[in-house]
Amino acid sequence: MKRATRKASELEYLGLTVSADSPASGGLLIEKVRPSSPAERRGVLPGDLIVSFQGIKVLSVGDMASTGFSETPDLVVKRGTQDLPAVQVDMKGFEGAPPIDLLAAGLVLGIAAAVIALFMAPTAGIITWVERRVAGRMQSRIGPNRAGPQGFLVWLADGVKSILKEDIIPTESDQWLFRLAPYLVFMGVSATFVVMPFGQKLIAADLDIGILFVIAVTSLVTIGLMTGGWASNNKWSLLGGVRSAAQIISYEIPGAVAIVCLVMMTGSLRLQDIIAAQGGTGSTVLDVGGWPWYWYVFRNPITFGLFFLYFTTALAEGNRGPFDLPEAESELVAGYSTEYSGMRYLFFFFAEWANVFVMAGIASALFLGGWQIPGVSPAQQEASLALQLVGVGIFLAKSWVLIFVVIWVKWTLPRVRIDQMMNLCWKWFVPLSFGAFLLTALWMVAGVPKSVELVISVLTFVVWGAIMVHFIRRVQHNLRESRIPLHLNPFI
Amino acid sequence: MSEVIFTNEMDEEMTLNMGPHHPSTHGVLRFIISSDGEIIRKAVPDVGYLHRSIEKIGERNTYPGYMPYTDRVDYVAAMFANECWAMACEKLMGITVPKRASYLRVISCELNRIASHMIALGAMAMDIGATTPFPWALRERERINDIIEELCGARLTYNYHRIGGVSFDMPTGWRDKCLKFLDLFDPAMVEFDRLITLNDIFVKRLANVAVITAEEAVDWGLVGPNLRASGVKWDLRKDDAYSVYPELDFDIPVGTGRYGTVGDSWDRFDVRVRECRESSKILRQALDKIDEHPEDDILGKLPKKLKPDCEAYSRVESARGDMGCYVIGKGAEEPYRVRFRTGSFTAMGIIEAKSPGLFLADLVALIASLDVVAPEIDR
């Protein structure tokens, strides 16, 4: 990926505008100086080169960030070839001075945290409702339908109930760790929402290391589950905690290698870059925007396989069926959460369901083109608010389809055994993911022409279509054979 | 499964207490497990949590008065204990049962066998971690419960059979309801197979797990589906043809070892699935043939005084296998001694012998595949 082109940037608090073509050797060329600004009052002129600021050698605009330690920071500029003596810029009383900057940053962070909490809580809640209703349908029963229309508010009722319950902490448990564990799990999951690319502009923090951040913070979940299992002082809990640690650590490897393949193809760890790379850049409608054949899942047969590999590892990392061994209710009572009740128990499961959204959201961003709209280029999307919202809708729709698949898989398949789970990971997924990594590297070294790549993408998409047609026909045949009365109306 | 090697002498053996309130112990069973992490070294069953002195109660009740108590010998399949007690008393007093009553007994028992197997199959799938088969199986069982409720007024503890016959004849239109249920049930079993029996993960979880060879099965006194899954074709409905079973045409499913070894946990599941189909076959024939016999002739001629002075042993093929009832009468209104021989008790014995080297999850599968019911163990 090319580096972002350097733009002229304004340093508001100094009253300076820095030119785009500053010398590559370091330093910043001043283009404009605002009248009666701190810089102007110290005699800085346009054409000067900033050498150091606050005692730090300036290489890029990033080094000009105010640390807020001093209201009169040192500024060294070079005029022509001559180094001028350091001047102390007085920034007292000017708009955008460091302390206010920090306040604003804090406010933004606070709002972001609130938005994340407000989005994450209902999402996790609604997933529980959807899961229970879908599971009910699959099991020829009704599911919750009392609280609110179609039982929609059952998640609120459950949440309130759990919070009002007595907070039981076993006397024999490790009190502090027992209290801490649910928060660790919760933090691990909620932190991933920071880099969740809901839309082109709707992302809390578009970190340069986005996907790496996701992999890193989800590891916190393992620590939480392990801590909970250990602190409960119950052998079943301990077994659950150990199982979850073994499972998550193992499955992180193939999952991360699968992601590395995509990162290699994109050339960036930023989630927005990965999404942007999954769109056409041509001129006709069929050649621009997020058509399915531009998605990474259909990019070539390797990524097609990688999607399923990644999705399975995500299921395992999220402790979802058929990999729900850590909380296997028929073997380990309730695994790591055996001793938990009330709000703390809720936190564990809140995290689990939020994690379902995270795995679906990350999968749709990595493989399914995220917020890219078919037929619309990212530039067009950036210009129109309506299209931005459509993009958000598309991202959420893809995520919810994957969430449905996660629920569907969980309520259909039996649980695998611990040795089978480990075999699957170490004997199959790890070698397969490394093979895919190697093939992807070779693919990129070979330098397949764009047109050939497009043909392969379209063919992969067609193969997927054929698989789906076959699947639907099988389902129809099975339905006819079993003579099941179908209830197609989703509402009861 | 792969051979388990215990290498480290320094390792700590963990004692796990599984039950009596563990979710997969099917009632109140308790196992004391010595394990090395996930691998079990020994699982010792601790029985007696559901002891209700059912045999002693028999000695303090009259012969007909004991009938409702027999429901509690095996509450999942209450018809069989009913029939077993009734047959023992009939032998004791020399009573002949009218043909129509025999057919009604067969019909009610086979319905109950399906209901019982449905619980066994659903619960076993649930123990393996598949949640959906359980409600599907229970849906079929509910239909059977509705049908039996119309026949005798009860849904779980039927108290339907009587010494010398049965308590009620079929209500009007009951036969059509039965046939309608069977028409729904047969394709439902096809669907059930597709959902769980042949599911790849399910097969891999159960094939070659806790294999019981035919020899071991006989030695440990296993009966019913557990014995047949090991490849021994022994079914009292054929081998000790009681009631009207000789007039009916059906097969005895035995373990095939289709995905592993004969006698593995998957075979025990599969044998029950196929037995449900056979029961459906029996039910269709019995419902067809019952009309050859006059209506309301459902109770044989009983002696004036029920005070036998001899002993008798009867056996029926219950849902959990060979169920025997031994009665000694000493000329009193109450029997001198009542003894039940049940399948679950012997099945429980083999768990300790089979447990070393299994994973925790396999032990759960083994318990579920033997289909033990707690009150059958503790009498």
PDB file of C-alpha atoms in Angstrom, chain A residues 135 137-141 235-236 238-239 243 322 324 329-334 410-420 474 477-479 481-485, chain B residues 1 14-18 22-24 37-38 126-132 135-136 139 183 187 190-191 194-196 199 201-202 204-205 209 359-362 364:
ATOM      1  CA  ALA A 135     -33.286 -21.843  18.376  1.00  0.00           C
ATOM      2  CA  ARG A 137     -37.925 -22.374  15.704  1.00  0.00           C
ATOM      3  CA  MET A 138     -35.279 -24.987  14.990  1.00  0.00           C
ATOM      4  CA  GLN A 139     -36.435 -27.080  17.931  1.00  0.00           C
ATOM      5  CA  SER A 140     -40.156 -26.858  17.142  1.00  0.00           C
ATOM      6  CA  ARG A 141     -40.937 -24.753  20.154  1.00  0.00           C
ATOM      7  CA  LYS A 235     -12.771 -28.491  39.800  1.00  0.00           C
ATOM      8  CA  TRP A 236     -15.379 -28.265  37.077  1.00  0.00           C
ATOM      9  CA  LEU A 238     -10.973 -25.156  36.615  1.00  0.00           C
ATOM     10  CA  LEU A 239     -11.402 -27.728  33.861  1.00  0.00           C
ATOM     11  CA  ARG A 243     -10.096 -25.940  28.307  1.00  0.00           C
ATOM     12  CA  PRO A 322     -19.644 -26.953  18.156  1.00  0.00           C
ATOM     13  CA  ASP A 324     -18.368 -24.738  23.308  1.00  0.00           C
ATOM     14  CA  GLU A 329     -23.132 -28.086  30.200  1.00  0.00           C
ATOM     15  CA  SER A 330     -23.414 -31.856  29.926  1.00  0.00           C
ATOM     16  CA  GLU A 331     -19.795 -32.479  30.889  1.00  0.00           C
ATOM     17  CA  LEU A 332     -18.579 -29.625  33.087  1.00  0.00           C
ATOM     18  CA  VAL A 333     -21.900 -28.481  34.588  1.00  0.00           C
ATOM     19  CA  ALA A 334     -21.338 -24.919  33.320  1.00  0.00           C
ATOM     20  CA  LYS A 410     -24.519 -23.919  17.277  1.00  0.00           C
ATOM     21  CA  TRP A 411     -28.048 -25.321  17.463  1.00  0.00           C
ATOM     22  CA  THR A 412     -27.453 -27.988  14.838  1.00  0.00           C
ATOM     23  CA  LEU A 413     -24.162 -29.659  15.597  1.00  0.00           C
ATOM     24  CA  PRO A 414     -23.061 -31.792  18.527  1.00  0.00           C
ATOM     25  CA  ARG A 415     -20.039 -30.728  20.521  1.00  0.00           C
ATOM     26  CA  VAL A 416     -16.604 -32.046  19.570  1.00  0.00           C
ATOM     27  CA  ARG A 417     -14.401 -33.721  22.146  1.00  0.00           C
ATOM     28  CA  ILE A 418     -11.318 -32.013  23.549  1.00  0.00           C
ATOM     29  CA  ASP A 419      -8.822 -34.248  21.716  1.00  0.00           C
ATOM     30  CA  GLN A 420     -10.746 -33.907  18.453  1.00  0.00           C
ATOM     31  CA  ARG A 474     -30.985 -30.803  -1.118  1.00  0.00           C
ATOM     32  CA  HIS A 477     -35.672 -32.692  -1.287  1.00  0.00           C
ATOM     33  CA  ASN A 478     -35.241 -33.408   2.412  1.00  0.00           C
ATOM     34  CA  LEU A 479     -38.270 -31.315   3.307  1.00  0.00           C
ATOM     35  CA  GLU A 481     -39.142 -36.560   2.104  1.00  0.00           C
ATOM     36  CA  SER A 482     -39.702 -35.800   5.776  1.00  0.00           C
ATOM     37  CA  ARG A 483     -43.131 -34.299   5.092  1.00  0.00           C
ATOM     38  CA  ILE A 484     -42.667 -31.569   7.686  1.00  0.00           C
ATOM     39  CA  PRO A 485     -45.445 -29.043   8.085  1.00  0.00           C
TER      40      PRO A 485
ATOM     41  CA  MET B   1      -9.545 -44.478  20.539  1.00  0.00           C
ATOM     42  CA  MET B  14      -7.795 -35.421  40.757  1.00  0.00           C
ATOM     43  CA  THR B  15     -10.917 -36.729  42.415  1.00  0.00           C
ATOM     44  CA  LEU B  16     -14.019 -35.350  40.796  1.00  0.00           C
ATOM     45  CA  ASN B  17     -17.457 -35.707  42.237  1.00  0.00           C
ATOM     46  CA  MET B  18     -19.898 -36.129  39.378  1.00  0.00           C
ATOM     47  CA  HIS B  22     -24.757 -33.265  37.591  1.00  0.00           C
ATOM     48  CA  PRO B  23     -26.732 -32.345  34.452  1.00  0.00           C
ATOM     49  CA  SER B  24     -25.900 -35.521  32.566  1.00  0.00           C
ATOM     50  CA  GLY B  37      -6.973 -33.943  33.817  1.00  0.00           C
ATOM     51  CA  GLU B  38      -9.498 -34.851  31.163  1.00  0.00           C
ATOM     52  CA  MET B 126     -28.058 -33.619  24.433  1.00  0.00           C
ATOM     53  CA  ASP B 127     -25.189 -35.126  26.408  1.00  0.00           C
ATOM     54  CA  ILE B 128     -23.052 -35.113  23.288  1.00  0.00           C
ATOM     55  CA  GLY B 129     -23.838 -31.412  23.012  1.00  0.00           C
ATOM     56  CA  ALA B 130     -26.495 -31.330  20.305  1.00  0.00           C
ATOM     57  CA  THR B 131     -29.442 -29.479  21.777  1.00  0.00           C
ATOM     58  CA  THR B 132     -31.913 -29.726  18.918  1.00  0.00           C
ATOM     59  CA  PRO B 135     -36.982 -31.224  21.701  1.00  0.00           C
ATOM     60  CA  TRP B 136     -37.556 -33.070  18.430  1.00  0.00           C
ATOM     61  CA  ARG B 139     -42.231 -33.651  20.383  1.00  0.00           C
ATOM     62  CA  ASP B 183     -47.656 -41.680   9.627  1.00  0.00           C
ATOM     63  CA  PRO B 187     -40.688 -39.669   8.285  1.00  0.00           C
ATOM     64  CA  VAL B 190     -35.785 -40.254   8.774  1.00  0.00           C
ATOM     65  CA  GLU B 191     -35.312 -36.605   9.603  1.00  0.00           C
ATOM     66  CA  ARG B 194     -30.313 -36.921   9.136  1.00  0.00           C
ATOM     67  CA  LEU B 195     -30.073 -34.470  12.000  1.00  0.00           C
ATOM     68  CA  ILE B 196     -28.113 -36.529  14.461  1.00  0.00           C
ATOM     69  CA  ASN B 199     -24.090 -36.522  11.730  1.00  0.00           C
ATOM     70  CA  ILE B 201     -19.358 -35.043  14.499  1.00  0.00           C
ATOM     71  CA  PHE B 202     -21.821 -37.264  16.340  1.00  0.00           C
ATOM     72  CA  LYS B 204     -16.885 -39.382  15.399  1.00  0.00           C
ATOM     73  CA  ARG B 205     -17.779 -38.687  19.023  1.00  0.00           C
ATOM     74  CA  VAL B 209     -15.988 -45.232  22.256  1.00  0.00           C
ATOM     75  CA  PHE B 359     -12.310 -38.793  28.358  1.00  0.00           C
ATOM     76  CA  LEU B 360     -14.755 -37.006  30.645  1.00  0.00           C
ATOM     77  CA  ALA B 361     -16.959 -36.375  27.643  1.00  0.00           C
ATOM     78  CA  ASP B 362     -16.804 -40.079  26.744  1.00  0.00           C
ATOM     79  CA  VAL B 364     -21.028 -38.903  29.696  1.00  0.00           C
TER      80      VAL B 364
END
